[in-house]
Short mmCIF file of C-alpha atoms and ligand atoms in Angstrom, two decimals:
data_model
loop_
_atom_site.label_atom_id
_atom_site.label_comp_id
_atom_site.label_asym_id
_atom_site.label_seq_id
_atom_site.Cartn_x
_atom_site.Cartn_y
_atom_site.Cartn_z
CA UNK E 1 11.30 23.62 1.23
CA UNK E 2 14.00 21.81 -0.88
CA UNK E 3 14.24 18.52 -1.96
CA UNK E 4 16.43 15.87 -2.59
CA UNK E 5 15.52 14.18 -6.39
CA UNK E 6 17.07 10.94 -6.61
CA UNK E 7 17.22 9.68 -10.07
CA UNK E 8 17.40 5.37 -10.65
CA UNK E 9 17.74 3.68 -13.71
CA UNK E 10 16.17 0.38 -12.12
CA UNK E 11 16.14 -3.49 -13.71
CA UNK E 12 12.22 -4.10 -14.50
CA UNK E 13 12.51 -7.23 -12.30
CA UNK E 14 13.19 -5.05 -9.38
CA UNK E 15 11.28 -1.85 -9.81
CA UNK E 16 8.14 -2.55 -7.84
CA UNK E 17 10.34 -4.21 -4.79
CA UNK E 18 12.46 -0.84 -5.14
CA UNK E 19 9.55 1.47 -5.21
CA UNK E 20 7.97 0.10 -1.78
CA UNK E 21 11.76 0.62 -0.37
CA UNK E 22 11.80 4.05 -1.18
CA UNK E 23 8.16 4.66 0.12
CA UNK E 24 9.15 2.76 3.01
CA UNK E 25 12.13 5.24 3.27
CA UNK E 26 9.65 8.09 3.88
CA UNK E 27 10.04 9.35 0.08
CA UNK E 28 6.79 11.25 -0.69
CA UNK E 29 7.00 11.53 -4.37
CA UNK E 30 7.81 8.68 -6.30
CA UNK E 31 6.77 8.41 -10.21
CA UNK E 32 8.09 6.87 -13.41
CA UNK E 33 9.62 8.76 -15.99
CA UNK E 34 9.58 5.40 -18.93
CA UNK E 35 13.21 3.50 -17.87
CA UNK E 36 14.04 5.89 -15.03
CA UNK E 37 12.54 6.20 -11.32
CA UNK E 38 12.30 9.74 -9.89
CA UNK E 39 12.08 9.92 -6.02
CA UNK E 40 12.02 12.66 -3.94
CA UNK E 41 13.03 13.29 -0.21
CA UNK E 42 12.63 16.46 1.47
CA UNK E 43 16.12 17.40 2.63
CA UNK E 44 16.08 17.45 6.10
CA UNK E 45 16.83 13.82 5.53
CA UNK E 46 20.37 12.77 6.07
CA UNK E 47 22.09 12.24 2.27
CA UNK E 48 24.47 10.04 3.66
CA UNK E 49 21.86 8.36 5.40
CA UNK E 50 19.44 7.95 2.35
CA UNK E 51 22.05 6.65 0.17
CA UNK E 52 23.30 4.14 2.78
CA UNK E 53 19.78 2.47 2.99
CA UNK E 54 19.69 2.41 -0.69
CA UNK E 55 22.65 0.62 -1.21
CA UNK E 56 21.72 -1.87 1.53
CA UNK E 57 18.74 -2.82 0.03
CA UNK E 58 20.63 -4.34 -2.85
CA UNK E 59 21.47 -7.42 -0.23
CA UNK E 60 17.69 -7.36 0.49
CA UNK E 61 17.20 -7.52 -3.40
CA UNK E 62 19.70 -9.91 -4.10
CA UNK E 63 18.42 -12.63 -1.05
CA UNK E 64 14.61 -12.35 -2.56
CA UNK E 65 16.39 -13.29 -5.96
CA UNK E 66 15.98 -10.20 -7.96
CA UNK E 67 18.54 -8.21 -9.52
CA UNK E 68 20.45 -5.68 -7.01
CA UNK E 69 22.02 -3.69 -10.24
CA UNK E 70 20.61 -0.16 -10.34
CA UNK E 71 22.27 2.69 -10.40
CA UNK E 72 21.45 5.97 -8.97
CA UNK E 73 22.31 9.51 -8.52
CA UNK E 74 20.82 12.72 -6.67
CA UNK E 75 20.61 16.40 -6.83
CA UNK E 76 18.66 19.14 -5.02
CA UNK E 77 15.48 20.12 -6.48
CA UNK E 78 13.76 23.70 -5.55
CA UNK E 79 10.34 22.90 -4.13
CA UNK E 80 8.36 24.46 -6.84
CA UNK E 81 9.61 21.78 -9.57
CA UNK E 82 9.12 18.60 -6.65
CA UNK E 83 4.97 19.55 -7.06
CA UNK E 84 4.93 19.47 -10.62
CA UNK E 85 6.76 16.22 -11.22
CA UNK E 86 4.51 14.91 -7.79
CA UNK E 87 1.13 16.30 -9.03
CA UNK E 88 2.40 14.00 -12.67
CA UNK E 89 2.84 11.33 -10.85
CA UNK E 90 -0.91 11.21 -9.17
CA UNK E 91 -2.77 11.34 -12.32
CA UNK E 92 -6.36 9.40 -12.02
CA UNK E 93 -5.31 5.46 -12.06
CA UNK E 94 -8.25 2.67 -12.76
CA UNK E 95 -8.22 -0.42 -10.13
CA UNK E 96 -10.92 -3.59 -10.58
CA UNK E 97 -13.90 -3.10 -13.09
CA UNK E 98 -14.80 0.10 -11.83
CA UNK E 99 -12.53 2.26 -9.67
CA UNK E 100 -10.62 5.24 -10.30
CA UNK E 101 -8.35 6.94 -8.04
CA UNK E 102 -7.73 10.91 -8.41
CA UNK E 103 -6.12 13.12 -6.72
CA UNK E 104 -8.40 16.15 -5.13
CA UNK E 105 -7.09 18.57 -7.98
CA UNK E 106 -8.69 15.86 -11.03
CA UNK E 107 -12.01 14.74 -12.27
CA UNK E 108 -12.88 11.27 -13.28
CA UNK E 109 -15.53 10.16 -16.18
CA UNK E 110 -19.30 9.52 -14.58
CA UNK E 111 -20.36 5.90 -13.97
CA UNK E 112 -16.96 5.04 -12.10
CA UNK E 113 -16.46 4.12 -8.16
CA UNK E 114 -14.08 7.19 -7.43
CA UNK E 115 -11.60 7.15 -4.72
CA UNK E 116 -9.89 10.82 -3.91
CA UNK E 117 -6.44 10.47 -2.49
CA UNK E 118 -3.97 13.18 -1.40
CA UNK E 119 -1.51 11.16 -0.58
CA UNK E 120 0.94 13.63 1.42
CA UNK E 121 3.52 11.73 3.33
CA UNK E 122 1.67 8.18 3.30
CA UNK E 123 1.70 5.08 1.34
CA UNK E 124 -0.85 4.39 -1.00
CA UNK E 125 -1.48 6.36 -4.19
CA UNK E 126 -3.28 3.45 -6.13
CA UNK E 127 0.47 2.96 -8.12
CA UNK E 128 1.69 0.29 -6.46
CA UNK E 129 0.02 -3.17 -7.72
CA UNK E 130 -0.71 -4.67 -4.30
CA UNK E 131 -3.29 -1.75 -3.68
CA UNK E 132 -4.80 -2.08 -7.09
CA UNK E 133 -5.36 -6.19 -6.48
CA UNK E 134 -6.80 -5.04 -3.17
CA UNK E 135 -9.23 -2.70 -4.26
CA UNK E 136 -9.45 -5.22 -6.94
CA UNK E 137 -10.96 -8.10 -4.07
CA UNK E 138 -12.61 -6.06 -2.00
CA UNK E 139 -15.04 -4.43 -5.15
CA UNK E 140 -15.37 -8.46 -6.03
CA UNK E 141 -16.23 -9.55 -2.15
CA UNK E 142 -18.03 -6.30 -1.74
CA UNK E 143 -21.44 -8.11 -4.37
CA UNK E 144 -21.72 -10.44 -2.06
CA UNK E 145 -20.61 -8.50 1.48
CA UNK E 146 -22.70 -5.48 1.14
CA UNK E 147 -23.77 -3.97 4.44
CA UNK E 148 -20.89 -6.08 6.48
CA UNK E 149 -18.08 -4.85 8.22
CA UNK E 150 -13.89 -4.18 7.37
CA UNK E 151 -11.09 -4.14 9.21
CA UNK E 152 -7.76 -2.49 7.02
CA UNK E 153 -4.83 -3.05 8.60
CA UNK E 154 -1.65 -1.17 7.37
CA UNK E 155 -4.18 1.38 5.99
CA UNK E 156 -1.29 4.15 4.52
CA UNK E 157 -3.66 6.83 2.79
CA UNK E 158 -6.96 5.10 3.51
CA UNK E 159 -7.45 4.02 0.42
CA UNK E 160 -8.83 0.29 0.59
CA UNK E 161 -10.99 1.68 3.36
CA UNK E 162 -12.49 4.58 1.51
CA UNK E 163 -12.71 2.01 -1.30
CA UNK E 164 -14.59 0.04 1.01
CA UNK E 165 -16.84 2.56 2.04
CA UNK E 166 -17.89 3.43 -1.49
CA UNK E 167 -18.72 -0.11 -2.75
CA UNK E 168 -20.90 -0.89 0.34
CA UNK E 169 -19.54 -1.98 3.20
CA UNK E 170 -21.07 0.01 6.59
CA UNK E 171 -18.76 -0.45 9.61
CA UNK E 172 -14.68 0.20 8.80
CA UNK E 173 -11.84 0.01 11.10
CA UNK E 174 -8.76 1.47 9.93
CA UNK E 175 -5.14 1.21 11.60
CA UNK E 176 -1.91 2.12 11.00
CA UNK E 177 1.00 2.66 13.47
CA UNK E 178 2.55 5.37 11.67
CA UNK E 179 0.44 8.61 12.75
CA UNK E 180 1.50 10.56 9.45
CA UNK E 181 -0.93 7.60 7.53
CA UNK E 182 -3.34 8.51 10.61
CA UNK E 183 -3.27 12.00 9.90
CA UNK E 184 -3.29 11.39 5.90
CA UNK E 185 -6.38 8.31 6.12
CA UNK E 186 -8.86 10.91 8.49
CA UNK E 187 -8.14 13.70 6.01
CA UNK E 188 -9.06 11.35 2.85
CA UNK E 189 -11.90 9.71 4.70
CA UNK E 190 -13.36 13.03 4.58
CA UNK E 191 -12.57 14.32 1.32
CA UNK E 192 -14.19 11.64 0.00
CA UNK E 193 -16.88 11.88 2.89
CA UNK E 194 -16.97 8.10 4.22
CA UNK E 195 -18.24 8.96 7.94
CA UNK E 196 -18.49 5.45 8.53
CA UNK E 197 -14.65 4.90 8.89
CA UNK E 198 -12.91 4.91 12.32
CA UNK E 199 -9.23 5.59 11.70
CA UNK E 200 -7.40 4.51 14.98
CA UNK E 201 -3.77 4.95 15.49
CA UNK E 202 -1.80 1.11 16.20
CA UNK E 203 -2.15 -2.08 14.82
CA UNK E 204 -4.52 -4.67 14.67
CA UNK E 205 -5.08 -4.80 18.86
CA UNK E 206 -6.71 -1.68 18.51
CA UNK E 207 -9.30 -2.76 16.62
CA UNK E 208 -12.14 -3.98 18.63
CA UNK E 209 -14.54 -7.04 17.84
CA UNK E 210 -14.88 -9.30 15.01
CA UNK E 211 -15.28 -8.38 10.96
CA UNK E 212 -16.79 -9.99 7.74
CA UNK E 213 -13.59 -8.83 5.76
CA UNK E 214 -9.84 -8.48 6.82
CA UNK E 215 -7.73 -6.71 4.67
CA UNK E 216 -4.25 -6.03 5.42
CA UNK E 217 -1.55 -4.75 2.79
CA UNK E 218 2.30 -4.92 4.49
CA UNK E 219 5.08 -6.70 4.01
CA UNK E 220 5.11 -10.73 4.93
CA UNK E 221 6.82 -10.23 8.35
CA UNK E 222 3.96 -8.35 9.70
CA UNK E 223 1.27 -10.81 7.81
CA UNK E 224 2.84 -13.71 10.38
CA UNK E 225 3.17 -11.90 12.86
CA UNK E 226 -0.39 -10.58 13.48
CA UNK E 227 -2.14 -14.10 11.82
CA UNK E 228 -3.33 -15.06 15.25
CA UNK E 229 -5.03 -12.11 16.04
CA UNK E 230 -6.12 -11.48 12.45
CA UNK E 231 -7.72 -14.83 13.01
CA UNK E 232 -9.40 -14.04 16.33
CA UNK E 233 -11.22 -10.44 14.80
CA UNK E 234 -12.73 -12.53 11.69
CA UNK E 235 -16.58 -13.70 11.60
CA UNK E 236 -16.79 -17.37 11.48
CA UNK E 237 -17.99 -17.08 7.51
CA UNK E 238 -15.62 -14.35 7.12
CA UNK E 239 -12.37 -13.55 4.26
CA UNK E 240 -9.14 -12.41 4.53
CA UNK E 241 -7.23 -10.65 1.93
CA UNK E 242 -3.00 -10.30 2.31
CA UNK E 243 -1.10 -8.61 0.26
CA UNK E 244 2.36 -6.98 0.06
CA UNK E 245 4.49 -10.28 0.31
CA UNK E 246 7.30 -10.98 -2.21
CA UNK E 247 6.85 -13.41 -4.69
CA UNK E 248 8.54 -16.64 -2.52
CA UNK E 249 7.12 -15.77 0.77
CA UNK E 250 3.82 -16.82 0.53
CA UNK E 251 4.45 -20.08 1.49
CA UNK E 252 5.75 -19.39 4.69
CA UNK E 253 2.61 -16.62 5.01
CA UNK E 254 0.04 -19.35 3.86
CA UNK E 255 1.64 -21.54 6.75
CA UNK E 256 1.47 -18.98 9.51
CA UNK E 257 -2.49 -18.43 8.80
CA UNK E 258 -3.10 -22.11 8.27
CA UNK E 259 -1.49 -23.00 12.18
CA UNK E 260 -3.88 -19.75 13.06
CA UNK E 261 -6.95 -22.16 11.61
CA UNK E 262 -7.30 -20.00 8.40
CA UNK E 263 -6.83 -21.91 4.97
CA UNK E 264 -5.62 -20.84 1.86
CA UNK E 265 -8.44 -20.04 -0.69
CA UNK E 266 -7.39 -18.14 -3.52
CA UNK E 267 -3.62 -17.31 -4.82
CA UNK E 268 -2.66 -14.25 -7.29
CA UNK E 269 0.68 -13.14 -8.58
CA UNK E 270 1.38 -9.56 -9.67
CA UNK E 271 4.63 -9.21 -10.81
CA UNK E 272 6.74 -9.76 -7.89
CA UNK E 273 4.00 -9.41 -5.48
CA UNK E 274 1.32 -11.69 -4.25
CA UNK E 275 -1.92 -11.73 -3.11
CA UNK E 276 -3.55 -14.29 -0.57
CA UNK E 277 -6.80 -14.63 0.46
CA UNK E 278 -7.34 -17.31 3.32
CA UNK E 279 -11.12 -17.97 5.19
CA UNK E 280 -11.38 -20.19 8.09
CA UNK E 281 -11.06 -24.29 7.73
CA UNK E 282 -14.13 -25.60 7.98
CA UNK E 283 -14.79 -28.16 10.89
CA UNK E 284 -15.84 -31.31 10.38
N1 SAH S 1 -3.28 -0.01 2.64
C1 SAH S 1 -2.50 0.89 1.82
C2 SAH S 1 -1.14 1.17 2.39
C3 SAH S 1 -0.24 -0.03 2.54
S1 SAH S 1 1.43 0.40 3.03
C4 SAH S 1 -2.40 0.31 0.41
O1 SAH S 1 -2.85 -0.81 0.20
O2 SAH S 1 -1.90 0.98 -0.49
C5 SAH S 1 1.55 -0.34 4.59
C6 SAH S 1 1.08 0.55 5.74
O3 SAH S 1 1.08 -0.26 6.89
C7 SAH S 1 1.97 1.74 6.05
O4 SAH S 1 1.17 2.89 6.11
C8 SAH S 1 2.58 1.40 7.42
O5 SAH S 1 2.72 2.54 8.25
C9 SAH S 1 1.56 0.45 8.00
N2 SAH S 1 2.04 -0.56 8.95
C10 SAH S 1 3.23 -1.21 8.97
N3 SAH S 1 3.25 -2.14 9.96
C11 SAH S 1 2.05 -2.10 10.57
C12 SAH S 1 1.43 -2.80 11.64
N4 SAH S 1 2.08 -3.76 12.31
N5 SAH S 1 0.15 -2.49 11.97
C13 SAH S 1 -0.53 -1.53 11.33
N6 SAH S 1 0.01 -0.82 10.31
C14 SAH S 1 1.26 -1.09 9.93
#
């Protein structure tokens, strides 16, 4: 198969918000190549179509503050040279104190928590910075959460749930509503052989019962949208972990859990991206 290269020359300010467009956009290869962005799309995609989106997002960009000014071009790529620049762009990447994400073909150095990933079609390679701060929280909860249960919502590759899995926790529930992640997070679950992760296909109503940890990586329309059930599925004691919103939407996220009883607890900023975690109020 062929495939479409797109090559960006990006504004730092809006690189990250960029790269989680064109993942969004179904782009399976993404990587950085120092000032320039390299995407690929296999080209059954519509060019027209492709380039249209991109050019929209700039309103997206420019309402969220950031600057809308990149500039981009495309070409068709044979599918032998798409691999090589993809398999670059998966080289092992370190997340908290002790995880490192590979890809199946790599090896990592002994004494680390190691995540595999083949990433295929689905989003989360261990690249973007809201996955790292995840994997981040949940090795930091994990010391004190060993044993306990995790729900990932939004769960792309698997990755925060096989990350779970390795530092401890028992029982995971994984969703996503786009089967391709379904098909990607089963497949990674067990490369990296974490039996104890049920992978369903939906969001958050399929998961069943309550959890110690909530973790749910998508973008802050979603995050208020599913607060009142992400409230209902959480143990009384337990801890919720959102990521994915822009920087100036966490206010409005930190409301929509706060009406659904959960209060704010810890704040983090990542570039343009921030990270919330919110536990239940406690009744007096
Ligand atoms: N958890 C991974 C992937 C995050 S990308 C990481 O941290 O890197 C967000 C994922 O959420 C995508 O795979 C997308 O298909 C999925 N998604 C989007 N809306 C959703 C929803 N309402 N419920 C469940 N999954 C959703």
């Amino acid at each position: 198969m062929e495939y479409y290269e797109f090559i960006i020359i990006v504004p730092d300010a809006s690189r990250d918000a960029l790269m989680y467009k064109l993942k969004e956009m179904g782009s399976p290869g993404l990587y950085e190549d120092g000032a320039v962005l390299r995407a690929y799309f296999e080209n059954m995609n519509n060019i027209d179509l492709l380039c249209g989106e991109l050019n929209a997002f700039r309103d997206v960009l420019r309402s969220s503050g950031l600057d809308p000014s990149f500039t981009f071009t495309h070409s068709v790529l044979p599918a032998q040279d798409w691999n090589e620049a993809w398999k670059k762009s998966i080289a092992p990447i370190n997340a908290g104190n002790a995880i490192t994400i590979i890809p199946p073909w790599e090896t990592a150095e002994a004494g680390r928590i190691i995540i595999m990933i083949d990433s295929g079609m689905a989003f989360g390679t261990g690249h973007h910075e809201t996955t790292k701060t995840c994997l981040a929280h949940i090795e930091k909860i994990s010391k004190g959460h060993a044993g306990k249960s995790l729900l990932d919502i939004g769960t792309g590759t698997g990755i925060l749930a096989i990350g779970a899995s390795k530092m401890g926790f028992t029982h995971i529930v994984a969703v996503d509503t786009d089967p391709l992640s379904v098909d990607a997070a089963r497949k990674n679950a067990g490369l990296n052989g974490s039996e104890n992760i049920e992978v369903k296909e939906g969001s958050i109503s399929e998961a069943q019962g309550t959890f110690d940890v909530i973790i749910a990586n998508l973008i802050s329309g979603t995050l208020i949208e599913i607060a009142p059930e992400v409230a209902s599925h959480l143990n009384p004691d337990g801890i919720v972990v959102l990521s994915g919103m822009l920087a100036g939407e966490e206010d409005m996220v930190a409301d929509a859990y706060m009406k659904a009883g959960l209060d704010l607890k810890e704040k983090y900023l990542d570039g343009n991206w921030v990270t919330l975690v919110v536990s239940p109020a406690l009744n007096f």
